[in-house]
Short mmCIF file of C-alpha atoms in Angstrom, two decimals:
data_model
loop_
_atom_site.label_atom_id
_atom_site.label_comp_id
_atom_site.label_asym_id
_atom_site.label_seq_id
_atom_site.Cartn_x
_atom_site.Cartn_y
_atom_site.Cartn_z
CA UNK A 1 -19.04 -162.69 117.41
CA UNK A 2 -19.49 -162.54 121.17
CA UNK A 3 -23.24 -162.08 120.74
CA UNK A 4 -23.63 -165.20 118.63
CA UNK A 5 -21.44 -167.13 121.06
CA UNK A 6 -23.66 -165.96 123.94
CA UNK A 7 -26.76 -167.06 122.00
CA UNK A 8 -25.18 -170.48 121.37
CA UNK A 9 -24.24 -170.79 125.05
CA UNK A 10 -27.86 -170.13 126.01
CA UNK A 11 -28.95 -173.25 124.11
CA UNK A 12 -32.02 -171.34 122.94
CA UNK A 13 -33.34 -171.07 119.40
CA UNK A 14 -34.05 -167.74 117.72
CA UNK A 15 -37.76 -168.43 118.11
CA UNK A 16 -37.38 -169.15 121.84
CA UNK A 17 -35.47 -165.91 122.42
CA UNK A 18 -37.87 -163.91 120.23
CA UNK A 19 -40.95 -165.31 121.97
CA UNK A 20 -39.51 -164.56 125.41
CA UNK A 21 -38.78 -160.98 124.30
CA UNK A 22 -42.10 -160.54 122.49
CA UNK A 23 -40.28 -159.80 119.21
CA UNK A 24 -40.32 -161.22 115.68
CA UNK A 25 -37.72 -163.93 115.08
CA UNK A 26 -36.01 -162.08 112.22
CA UNK A 27 -35.81 -158.86 114.27
CA UNK A 28 -34.22 -160.82 117.10
CA UNK A 29 -31.57 -162.16 114.70
CA UNK A 30 -30.99 -158.60 113.48
CA UNK A 31 -30.33 -157.48 117.07
CA UNK A 32 -27.56 -160.07 117.40
CA UNK A 33 -26.13 -159.11 113.99
CA UNK A 34 -25.95 -155.42 114.88
CA UNK A 35 -28.65 -154.48 112.36
CA UNK A 36 -31.40 -153.41 114.80
CA UNK A 37 -31.48 -151.33 117.97
CA UNK A 38 -32.21 -152.96 121.31
CA UNK A 39 -34.71 -150.90 123.28
CA UNK A 40 -33.94 -150.27 126.94
CA UNK A 41 -37.22 -151.92 127.95
CA UNK A 42 -36.10 -155.13 126.21
CA UNK A 43 -32.47 -155.07 127.35
CA UNK A 44 -33.14 -156.35 130.87
CA UNK A 45 -35.25 -159.24 129.54
CA UNK A 46 -32.54 -160.14 127.00
CA UNK A 47 -29.86 -160.26 129.70
CA UNK A 48 -32.01 -162.75 131.67
CA UNK A 49 -32.79 -164.90 128.63
CA UNK A 50 -29.20 -164.92 127.30
CA UNK A 51 -27.11 -164.43 130.45
CA UNK A 52 -23.72 -164.76 128.69
CA UNK A 53 -24.22 -161.41 126.93
CA UNK A 54 -21.88 -158.96 128.62
CA UNK A 55 -23.06 -155.56 129.83
CA UNK A 56 -20.86 -153.77 127.26
CA UNK A 57 -22.60 -155.64 124.43
CA UNK A 58 -26.05 -154.89 125.89
CA UNK A 59 -25.05 -151.21 126.00
CA UNK A 60 -23.69 -151.30 122.42
CA UNK A 61 -26.88 -152.99 121.19
CA UNK A 62 -28.87 -149.99 122.47
CA UNK A 63 -27.04 -147.53 120.19
CA UNK A 64 -28.36 -146.73 116.70
CA UNK A 65 -26.73 -149.35 114.46
CA UNK A 66 -24.91 -148.81 111.19
CA UNK A 67 -27.37 -150.73 109.03
CA UNK A 68 -26.07 -152.29 105.86
CA UNK A 69 -24.62 -155.50 104.55
CA UNK A 70 -21.42 -156.97 103.19
CA UNK A 71 -22.02 -157.77 99.51
CA UNK A 72 -20.27 -161.12 100.08
CA UNK A 73 -23.51 -162.29 101.75
CA UNK A 74 -25.10 -162.42 98.28
CA UNK A 75 -22.81 -165.41 97.55
CA UNK A 76 -24.35 -167.43 100.39
CA UNK A 77 -26.81 -169.90 98.78
CA UNK A 78 -29.74 -169.22 101.13
CA UNK A 79 -29.43 -165.46 100.64
CA UNK A 80 -28.78 -165.77 96.91
CA UNK A 81 -31.91 -167.90 96.36
CA UNK A 82 -34.06 -165.47 98.36
CA UNK A 83 -32.63 -162.57 96.33
CA UNK A 84 -33.24 -164.55 93.14
CA UNK A 85 -36.88 -165.18 94.12
CA UNK A 86 -37.43 -161.48 94.85
CA UNK A 87 -35.89 -160.41 91.55
CA UNK A 88 -37.77 -163.10 89.62
CA UNK A 89 -41.12 -162.17 91.21
CA UNK A 90 -40.27 -158.48 91.66
CA UNK A 91 -42.30 -157.13 88.75
CA UNK A 92 -45.33 -159.21 89.73
CA UNK A 93 -45.00 -158.10 93.37
CA UNK A 94 -44.86 -154.46 92.23
CA UNK A 95 -47.93 -154.88 90.01
CA UNK A 96 -49.92 -156.60 92.76
CA UNK A 97 -49.01 -153.95 95.36
CA UNK A 98 -50.00 -151.18 92.95
CA UNK A 99 -53.29 -152.88 92.05
CA UNK A 100 -54.22 -153.61 95.65
CA UNK A 101 -52.87 -150.46 97.34
CA UNK A 102 -52.26 -147.84 94.64
CA UNK A 103 -49.12 -146.08 93.45
CA UNK A 104 -46.53 -146.52 96.18
CA UNK A 105 -44.12 -148.86 97.91
CA UNK A 106 -43.85 -151.16 100.91
CA UNK A 107 -41.89 -149.65 103.78
CA UNK A 108 -38.79 -151.48 104.97
CA UNK A 109 -38.76 -149.29 108.11
CA UNK A 110 -42.32 -149.79 109.38
CA UNK A 111 -41.83 -153.45 108.58
CA UNK A 112 -42.13 -156.89 110.15
CA UNK A 113 -40.39 -160.01 108.87
CA UNK A 114 -41.12 -163.52 110.06
CA UNK A 115 -39.47 -166.74 108.95
CA UNK A 116 -41.21 -170.02 109.65
CA UNK A 117 -41.93 -173.41 108.20
CA UNK A 118 -44.88 -175.46 107.08
CA UNK A 119 -45.36 -178.97 105.75
CA UNK A 120 -46.03 -179.48 102.04
CA UNK A 121 -48.42 -181.93 100.40
CA UNK A 122 -45.70 -184.57 100.11
CA UNK A 123 -44.72 -184.19 103.77
CA UNK A 124 -41.67 -182.05 102.99
CA UNK A 125 -40.59 -179.12 105.15
CA UNK A 126 -41.20 -175.80 103.37
CA UNK A 127 -39.98 -172.30 104.24
CA UNK A 128 -42.48 -169.46 104.76
CA UNK A 129 -41.16 -165.88 104.68
CA UNK A 130 -43.67 -163.15 105.51
CA UNK A 131 -42.98 -159.50 104.69
CA UNK A 132 -45.42 -157.17 106.44
CA UNK A 133 -44.64 -153.56 105.55
CA UNK A 134 -46.66 -150.38 105.77
CA UNK A 135 -47.84 -149.11 102.38
CA UNK A 136 -46.36 -145.72 101.53
CA UNK A 137 -48.20 -143.94 98.69
CA UNK A 138 -46.27 -141.73 96.33
CA UNK A 139 -47.49 -138.16 96.40
CA UNK A 140 -47.95 -135.50 93.79
CA UNK A 141 -45.36 -132.92 94.77
CA UNK A 142 -47.52 -129.81 94.75
CA UNK A 143 -45.67 -126.56 95.47
CA UNK A 144 -48.33 -125.30 97.91
CA UNK A 145 -47.96 -128.47 100.00
CA UNK A 146 -44.22 -127.94 100.50
CA UNK A 147 -43.76 -126.52 103.99
CA UNK A 148 -40.73 -124.62 102.74
CA UNK A 149 -42.68 -122.84 100.04
CA UNK A 150 -41.39 -123.12 96.51
CA UNK A 151 -38.10 -124.61 97.72
CA UNK A 152 -34.83 -123.73 99.40
CA UNK A 153 -33.66 -121.70 96.43
CA UNK A 154 -32.46 -118.15 96.84
CA UNK A 155 -34.75 -115.54 95.26
CA UNK A 156 -33.63 -114.44 91.77
#
């Protein structure tokens, strides 16, 4: 894509661009993949950091994106192994969230993702993925709490 070509032409890493913008590295990647919205306050900075991005692309990046994914990405080994780890540990993650926070879920909207590295005990490079999502408790759906009353049903 033109955006990825502009990033490559800048010679900057994702971390360098993210740090200059004051954003998370994964969110910065999402901007270039059309999966996140570029805020107007960040657009001017981005144009300076990655000057090969054309004005039309900066404008397009500021529109609400069509978030989603092509299922073919699940065949990519890095993505597949991450998906495999989440499915393998999924039940344990759910149980730990429920024990520590209560009955609910982790938001993927009020959410931060960071990808980094560390060095293991044997000197090997290791990947660190941090999910930081707001806890959203499930609610008891009490009729009197519904702002619409008993519901949008027509009276009998």
